[in-house]
Coordinates of C-alpha atoms in Angstrom, one line a residue:
M1 CA -9.6 -18.9 23.1
T2 CA -7.4 -16.2 21.6
M3 CA -4.2 -16.6 20.4
T4 CA -1.4 -13.7 20.6
S5 CA 1.7 -13.1 18.7
D6 CA 5.3 -12.9 20.2
C7 CA 4.8 -9.2 19.4
E8 CA 2.0 -8.7 21.7
N9 CA 3.2 -10.3 24.2
N10 CA 6.6 -8.8 24.4
F11 CA 4.6 -5.3 24.2
D12 CA 3.8 -5.0 27.6
E13 CA 7.4 -6.2 28.6
N14 CA 9.3 -3.8 26.3
F15 CA 7.6 -0.8 26.7
D16 CA 8.6 1.5 29.6
A17 CA 9.3 5.3 31.1
E18 CA 12.8 4.5 30.0
N19 CA 12.1 4.5 26.5
L20 CA 10.4 7.9 26.2
S21 CA 13.3 9.3 27.7
G22 CA 15.4 8.8 24.9
S23 CA 16.0 11.0 21.8
L24 CA 13.4 11.0 19.1
E25 CA 15.6 9.6 16.7
D26 CA 16.3 6.6 18.9
L27 CA 12.5 6.1 19.6
V28 CA 11.8 5.9 15.7
G29 CA 14.9 3.6 15.5
T30 CA 13.5 1.4 18.2
F31 CA 10.0 1.7 17.1
D32 CA 10.8 0.7 13.4
Q33 CA 12.5 -2.3 14.6
K34 CA 9.4 -3.4 16.5
I35 CA 7.4 -2.9 13.6
S36 CA 9.5 -4.6 11.5
H37 CA 9.9 -7.4 13.4
C38 CA 6.2 -7.9 14.2
F39 CA 5.0 -7.6 10.2
K40 CA 8.3 -9.9 9.4
D41 CA 7.4 -13.3 7.8
L42 CA 10.8 -14.7 7.3
N43 CA 9.1 -17.8 5.2
E44 CA 7.2 -15.5 3.0
A45 CA 9.0 -14.5 -0.8
T46 CA 7.8 -11.2 -1.9
E47 CA 8.7 -11.7 -5.3
E48 CA 6.0 -14.1 -5.8
I49 CA 3.4 -11.6 -4.5
A50 CA 4.7 -8.9 -6.4
P51 CA 7.2 -8.9 -8.9
I52 CA 8.7 -5.8 -10.3
Q53 CA 7.6 -4.9 -13.5
V54 CA 9.7 -2.5 -15.8
R55 CA 7.4 -0.6 -17.8
S56 CA 8.1 2.5 -20.0
Q57 CA 6.1 5.6 -19.8
D58 CA 4.7 5.1 -23.4
E59 CA 3.3 1.3 -22.4
I60 CA 1.7 2.9 -19.2
M61 CA 0.0 5.7 -20.7
S62 CA -1.1 3.3 -23.9
E63 CA -3.1 1.1 -21.0
S64 CA -4.6 3.9 -19.1
Q65 CA -8.5 4.6 -19.9
I66 CA -8.2 7.9 -18.5
W67 CA -5.3 9.2 -21.0
W68 CA -7.3 7.4 -23.8
T69 CA -10.7 9.3 -22.9
L70 CA -9.1 12.9 -22.7
T71 CA -6.6 12.5 -25.7
G72 CA -8.5 9.6 -28.2
N73 CA -11.0 11.9 -29.4
F74 CA -8.7 14.5 -30.2
G75 CA -6.6 12.7 -33.3
N76 CA -8.5 14.3 -36.4
M77 CA -9.3 17.5 -35.3
P78 CA -7.5 20.4 -37.6
P79 CA -5.3 22.8 -36.2
L80 CA -7.0 25.9 -35.0
D81 CA -6.8 29.0 -37.0
F82 CA -6.5 31.9 -34.5
S83 CA -6.9 34.6 -37.0
K84 CA -10.4 33.5 -37.7
T85 CA -11.5 33.2 -34.4
Q86 CA -14.6 35.2 -32.5
T87 CA -12.0 35.2 -29.2
R88 CA -9.2 37.2 -31.5
R89 CA -11.9 39.6 -33.0
L90 CA -13.0 40.4 -29.6
Q91 CA -9.4 40.8 -28.2
L92 CA -8.2 43.1 -31.0
P93 CA -10.0 46.4 -30.2
A94 CA -8.9 45.8 -26.2
L95 CA -5.0 45.3 -27.3
N96 CA -5.4 48.3 -29.7
L97 CA -2.8 47.1 -31.8
Q98 CA -1.5 49.7 -34.2
P99 CA 1.4 49.1 -37.3
R100 CA 4.8 50.0 -36.4
K101 CA 5.9 53.4 -37.9
V102 CA 9.7 52.9 -38.2
P103 CA 10.5 49.7 -40.0
F104 CA 12.3 47.1 -37.7
I105 CA 16.1 46.7 -39.2
I106 CA 18.0 44.3 -38.5
N107 CA 21.9 44.6 -38.6

């Protein structure tokens, strides 16, 4: 014994070639109405299923395991001194930086 909903019973009756000749906007509108009607349960209160929670970004980030994993190990690192890095030593010859011959004057 199979049970069918009203939506399934009315589908064949409501579907005909006339529905296909309308504009795309009309088709979308009627489709949206039919889908909403099929999935609507008038006795169900959605507030109990999924109450709205207003949360700040800081609260969300503090509870995020991924964010903590990415940032949690970097709290006690000293600042990087670029003047003493190997990267700087390798880049300086390629940049070929020369001291200024004319002093920069601010008026």
